Amino acid sequence: MTQNIEPPSQLPVEVQQTALLQLLTNSLILCHTTPYLSCYDVLNLGATSRAFRYLIHHTPQVFRRLELGTVKAAQFDIDGIDHGGETWRNVRVDESLTEDDFYSGPLRGIFSNLRRKDILRDVQVLSLDGLSVTSELIHDILVDPTYAVRILSIRDVKNLNERKLRASLKYVCRESRPKGTPKLKGLYIFGPKDAAPGLLSQKQKLGPTPGVASAWNNKSQKALTASLTEEPEAWYVRRGEQFPRRLNSEWAATLVDCNGVIAFDTVLCSGPRHLNSSAWGTISIEALEAASNPASRSIPHYGVATHSLGGCAGCGAAPEGWTVWGDDGNLASRDAYERRSSNSGSSEIGRFPLLAPPPMHSSNLKVAMCPSGQPVNSRLASLSSAKHERARFIPRCFDCIRDRYCTGCRRWWCESCYIGPWASALGGHGGATNTEADLARVMKSCWECGMNCRECIDFTQRMCHRCGGGYCLIHNEGSNLIACDWCSGRGRGVRELY
């Protein structure tokens, strides 16, 4: 005898709500589900019944992660008030309205509503990527006790005064700060914001519901496409330049002031020409400055790392060594039995960068810094080094690799193997003479390609057999292996004007 079971969609609404309520009563399922929902959807779920309202508003982990970048009320798509004498007449602006109140008005209104509902005190991971964020608003998040934010993301924000923000960070990280402050432990600011998930096309939204097999095929195809287009992990996997824009050199002093207190999505450059480097004093700075490019001779005492490098093309390492996940940088605070002393503290803040995206299910700083496939605990990472390859990289700033890094193959030469392109014949490094080892490792043969090594130049640059001019196979469209883009069209001197 067969038993007819009604599909879930035909069950009474009371039964469906009861089943969902019993499922979400499990705190583990609830805390692993709500981070994937928007704040609007979570609040709508709590408004369905008293039981859901009590579950949503009395579970602190529900609003542990709050992302406002997709909230329509938080968007600020209005340009500046004054455009060279033009009057802004769209909204009546009060004369007492300050610039901070104007640009941070949407977010302050949202925070006021969340504070009134006792939700703001539970937010520990806050994402404001792409929104209008002012330095005064960030200062309030840093010093206001009503905020409990531990990880903050303000990537690609608008109307942010970075100079005031650096002053606020220096103030909250001062040595005379109160105990237990600041609550903020991680700040995403330099990298690009996370890509929005692909939206369904209008045809897929309005079309008929496909079958089960077709639906699963579409989901599998979307998952495969997303996995193929996903960028490799920053710093530990993706080599080369890590940020799409050049960073202000004044951020280096801020990273020094916040060292050990607040972690960023970058670290200080560890090159031997900086004071914070472990290789400081092992390389002759006078010889490096004499043999370096005039543009990179005056390097500041500290620099912000913008490139992730592998081992040197000559020796396979670097004078300062590798930055290895799990290694304890505070080696001086260990005894003869390799035991960590009581005053060693946490050495991860400032040594390892925050990895995007911000953690979904945790507000722990180590989780935000831990590379994929590596244990979060540093001791477990050191114990599992024999079984698994440990994640590592070499952080460098642009000034330290100006004359020794190839943008094509991403190889580089350290200061121990290559002193510089202007090395003298008598004052070579370590008594070496002006031989092939002292020749320029990289040079610029194409403005678009940048500085490339000799192998990359031989692969991309050609000499035209007709006009004798040089050209690049990558950036000169229409060229081939024997002729440039002009000569390979209709012949030299013949041009189509119309």
PDB file of C-alpha atoms in Angstrom, residues 278 326-336 338-341 344 347 351:
ATOM      1  CA  SER A 278      65.280  41.753  10.108  1.00  0.00           C
ATOM      2  CA  GLY A 326      52.536  29.945  11.809  1.00  0.00           C
ATOM      3  CA  ASP A 327      56.027  31.241  12.572  1.00  0.00           C
ATOM      4  CA  ASP A 328      56.382  33.242  15.754  1.00  0.00           C
ATOM      5  CA  GLY A 329      58.154  36.496  15.001  1.00  0.00           C
ATOM      6  CA  ASN A 330      58.847  37.183  18.676  1.00  0.00           C
ATOM      7  CA  LEU A 331      61.800  34.815  18.892  1.00  0.00           C
ATOM      8  CA  ALA A 332      63.507  36.799  21.638  1.00  0.00           C
ATOM      9  CA  SER A 333      60.753  35.993  24.126  1.00  0.00           C
ATOM     10  CA  ARG A 334      61.338  32.219  24.057  1.00  0.00           C
ATOM     11  CA  ASP A 335      63.395  30.311  26.573  1.00  0.00           C
ATOM     12  CA  ALA A 336      65.943  27.545  26.001  1.00  0.00           C
ATOM     13  CA  GLU A 338      61.382  26.948  22.960  1.00  0.00           C
ATOM     14  CA  ARG A 339      58.544  27.866  25.314  1.00  0.00           C
ATOM     15  CA  ARG A 340      56.784  31.172  24.839  1.00  0.00           C
ATOM     16  CA  SER A 341      57.184  33.542  27.791  1.00  0.00           C
ATOM     17  CA  SER A 344      55.356  37.626  24.521  1.00  0.00           C
ATOM     18  CA  SER A 347      52.739  38.485  17.356  1.00  0.00           C
ATOM     19  CA  ARG A 351      53.105  40.453  10.658  1.00  0.00           C
TER      20      ARG A 351
END
